PDB file of C-alpha atoms in Angstrom:
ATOM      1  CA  UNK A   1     251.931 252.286 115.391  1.00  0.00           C
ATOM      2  CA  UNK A   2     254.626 251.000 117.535  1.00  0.00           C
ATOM      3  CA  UNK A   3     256.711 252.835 119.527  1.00  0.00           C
ATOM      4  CA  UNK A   4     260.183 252.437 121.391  1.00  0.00           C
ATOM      5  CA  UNK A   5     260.695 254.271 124.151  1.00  0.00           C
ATOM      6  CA  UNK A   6     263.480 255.450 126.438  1.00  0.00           C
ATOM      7  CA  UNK A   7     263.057 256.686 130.028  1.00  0.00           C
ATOM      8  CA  UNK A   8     265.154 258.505 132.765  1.00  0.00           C
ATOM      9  CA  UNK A   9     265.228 258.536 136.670  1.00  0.00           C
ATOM     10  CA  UNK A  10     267.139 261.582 137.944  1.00  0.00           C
ATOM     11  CA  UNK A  11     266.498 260.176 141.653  1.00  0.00           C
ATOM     12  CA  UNK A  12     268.260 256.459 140.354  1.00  0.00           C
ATOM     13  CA  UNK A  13     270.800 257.817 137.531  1.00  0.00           C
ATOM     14  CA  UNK A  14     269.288 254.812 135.386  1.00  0.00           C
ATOM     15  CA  UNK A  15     267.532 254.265 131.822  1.00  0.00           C
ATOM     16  CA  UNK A  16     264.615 252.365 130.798  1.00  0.00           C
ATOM     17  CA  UNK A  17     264.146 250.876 127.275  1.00  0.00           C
ATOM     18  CA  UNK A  18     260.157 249.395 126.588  1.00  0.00           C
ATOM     19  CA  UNK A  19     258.438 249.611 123.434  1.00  0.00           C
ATOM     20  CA  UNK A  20     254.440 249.950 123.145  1.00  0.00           C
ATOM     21  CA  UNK A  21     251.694 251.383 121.555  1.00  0.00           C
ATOM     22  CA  UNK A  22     250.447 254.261 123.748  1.00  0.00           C
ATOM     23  CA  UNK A  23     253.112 255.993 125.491  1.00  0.00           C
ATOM     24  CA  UNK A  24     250.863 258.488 127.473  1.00  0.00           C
ATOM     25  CA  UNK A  25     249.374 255.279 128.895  1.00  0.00           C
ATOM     26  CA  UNK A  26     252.576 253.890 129.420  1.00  0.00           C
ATOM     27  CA  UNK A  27     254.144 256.640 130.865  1.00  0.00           C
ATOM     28  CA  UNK A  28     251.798 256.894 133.410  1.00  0.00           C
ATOM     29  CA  UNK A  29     252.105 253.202 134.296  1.00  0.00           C
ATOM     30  CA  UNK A  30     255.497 253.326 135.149  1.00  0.00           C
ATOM     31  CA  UNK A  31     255.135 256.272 137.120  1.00  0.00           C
ATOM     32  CA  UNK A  32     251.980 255.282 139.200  1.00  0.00           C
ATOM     33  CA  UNK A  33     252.054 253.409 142.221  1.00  0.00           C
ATOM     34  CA  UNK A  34     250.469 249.814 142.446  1.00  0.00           C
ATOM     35  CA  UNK A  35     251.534 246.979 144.420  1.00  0.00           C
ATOM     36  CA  UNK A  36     253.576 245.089 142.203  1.00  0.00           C
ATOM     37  CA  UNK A  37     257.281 245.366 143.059  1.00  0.00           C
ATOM     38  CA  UNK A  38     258.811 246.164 139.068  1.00  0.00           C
ATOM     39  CA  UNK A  39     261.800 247.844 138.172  1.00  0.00           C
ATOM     40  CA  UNK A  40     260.553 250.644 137.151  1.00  0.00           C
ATOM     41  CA  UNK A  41     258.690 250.769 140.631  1.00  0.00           C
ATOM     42  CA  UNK A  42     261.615 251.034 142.714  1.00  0.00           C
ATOM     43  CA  UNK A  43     263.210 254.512 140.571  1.00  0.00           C
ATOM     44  CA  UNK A  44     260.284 256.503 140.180  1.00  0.00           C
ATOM     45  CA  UNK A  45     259.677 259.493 139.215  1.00  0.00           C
ATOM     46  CA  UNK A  46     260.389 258.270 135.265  1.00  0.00           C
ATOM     47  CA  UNK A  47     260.858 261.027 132.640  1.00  0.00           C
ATOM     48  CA  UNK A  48     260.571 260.658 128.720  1.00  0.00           C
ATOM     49  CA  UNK A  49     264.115 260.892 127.933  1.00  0.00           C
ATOM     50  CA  UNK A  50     263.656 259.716 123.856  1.00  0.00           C
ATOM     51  CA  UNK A  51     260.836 258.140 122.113  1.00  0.00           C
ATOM     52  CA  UNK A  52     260.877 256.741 118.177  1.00  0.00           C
ATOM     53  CA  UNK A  53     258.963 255.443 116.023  1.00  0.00           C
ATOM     54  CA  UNK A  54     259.057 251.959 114.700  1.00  0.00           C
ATOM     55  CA  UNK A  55     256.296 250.858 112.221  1.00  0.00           C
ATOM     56  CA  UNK A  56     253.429 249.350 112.743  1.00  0.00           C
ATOM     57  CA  UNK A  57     254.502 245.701 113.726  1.00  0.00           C
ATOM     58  CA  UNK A  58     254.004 244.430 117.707  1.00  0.00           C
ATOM     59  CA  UNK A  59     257.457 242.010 116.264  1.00  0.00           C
ATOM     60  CA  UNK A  60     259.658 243.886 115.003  1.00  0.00           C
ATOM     61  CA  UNK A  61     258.986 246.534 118.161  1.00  0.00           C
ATOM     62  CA  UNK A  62     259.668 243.270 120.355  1.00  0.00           C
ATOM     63  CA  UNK A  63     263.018 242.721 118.371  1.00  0.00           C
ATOM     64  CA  UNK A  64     264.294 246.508 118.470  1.00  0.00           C
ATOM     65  CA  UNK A  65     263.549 246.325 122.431  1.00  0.00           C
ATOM     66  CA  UNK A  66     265.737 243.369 122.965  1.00  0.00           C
ATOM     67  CA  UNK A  67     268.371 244.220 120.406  1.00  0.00           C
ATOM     68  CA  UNK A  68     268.892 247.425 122.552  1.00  0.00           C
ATOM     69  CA  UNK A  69     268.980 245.687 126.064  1.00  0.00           C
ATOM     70  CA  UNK A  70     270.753 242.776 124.866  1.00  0.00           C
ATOM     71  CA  UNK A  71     273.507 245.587 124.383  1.00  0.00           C
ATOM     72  CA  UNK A  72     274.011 246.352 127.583  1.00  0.00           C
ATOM     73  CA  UNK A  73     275.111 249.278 127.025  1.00  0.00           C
ATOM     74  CA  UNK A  74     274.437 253.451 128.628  1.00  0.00           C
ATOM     75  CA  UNK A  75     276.893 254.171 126.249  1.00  0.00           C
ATOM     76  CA  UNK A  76     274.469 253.992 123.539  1.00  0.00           C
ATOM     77  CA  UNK A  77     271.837 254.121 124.817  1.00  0.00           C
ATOM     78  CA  UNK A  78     272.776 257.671 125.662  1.00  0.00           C
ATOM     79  CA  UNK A  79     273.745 257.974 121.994  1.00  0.00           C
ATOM     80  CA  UNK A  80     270.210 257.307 121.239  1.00  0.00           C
ATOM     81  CA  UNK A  81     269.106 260.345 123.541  1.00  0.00           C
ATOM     82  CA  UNK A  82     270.973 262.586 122.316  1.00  0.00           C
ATOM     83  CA  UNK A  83     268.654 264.796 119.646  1.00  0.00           C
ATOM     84  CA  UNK A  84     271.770 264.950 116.615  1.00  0.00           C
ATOM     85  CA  UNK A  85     272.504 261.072 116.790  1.00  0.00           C
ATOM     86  CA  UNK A  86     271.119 259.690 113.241  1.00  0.00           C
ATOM     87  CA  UNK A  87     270.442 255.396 113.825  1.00  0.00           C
ATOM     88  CA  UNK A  88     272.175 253.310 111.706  1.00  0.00           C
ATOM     89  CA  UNK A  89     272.195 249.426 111.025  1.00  0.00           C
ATOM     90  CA  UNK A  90     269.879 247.211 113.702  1.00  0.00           C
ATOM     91  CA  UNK A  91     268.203 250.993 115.016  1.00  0.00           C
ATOM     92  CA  UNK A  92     268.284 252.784 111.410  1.00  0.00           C
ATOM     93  CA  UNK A  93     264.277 252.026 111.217  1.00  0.00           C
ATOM     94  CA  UNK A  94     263.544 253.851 114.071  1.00  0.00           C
ATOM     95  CA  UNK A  95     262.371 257.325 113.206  1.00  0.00           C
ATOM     96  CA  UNK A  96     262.419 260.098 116.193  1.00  0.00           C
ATOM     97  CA  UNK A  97     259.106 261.596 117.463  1.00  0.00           C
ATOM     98  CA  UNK A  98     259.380 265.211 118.632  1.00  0.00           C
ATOM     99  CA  UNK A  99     259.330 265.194 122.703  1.00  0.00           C
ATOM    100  CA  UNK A 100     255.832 265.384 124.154  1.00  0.00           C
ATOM    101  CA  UNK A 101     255.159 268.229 126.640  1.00  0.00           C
ATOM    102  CA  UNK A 102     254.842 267.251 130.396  1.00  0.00           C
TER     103      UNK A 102
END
């Protein structure tokens, strides 16, 4: 199962969109320190700001992903945080998991 996921830095004021297959793993990636100079890196702490659902293909996870940063756009993808927004079109397969606990 594939999963796309959307993070928030409080200390930056900035999203992160990624897709993957573990997102406790992942999570903790983004949020640990290692040497590599990333994106991600340089607004730590990250917080789980939406995570969904997206079937069970690595591809069509890959093609979500891009779709939504292709966008560029906070304007949605603050739509997509928001708990009442219901997907439609290009994001209408993407089904939203309840928040995990900290």
């Amino acid at each position: 199962m594939y999963f796309i996921y959307i993070l928030y830095s409080e200390t930056a004021n900035l999203y992160y969109v990624g897709y993957t297959s573990n997102i406790e793993l992942r999570l903790q990636q983004h949020n640990e320190q290692n040497s590599f100079n990333t994106f991600t890196s340089k607004h730590r702490p990250w917080k789980l700001a939406a995570l969904f659902s997206c079937g069970d293909q690595e591809k069509e996870a890959i093609s979500i992903e891009r779709f939504i940063k292709k966008q560029h756009s906070r304007k949605i993808i603050e739509m997509l945080v928001d708990p009442d927004f219901i997907p439609t079109g290009k994001l209408s397969q993407l089904v939203r998991v309840p928040k995990l606990r900290d």
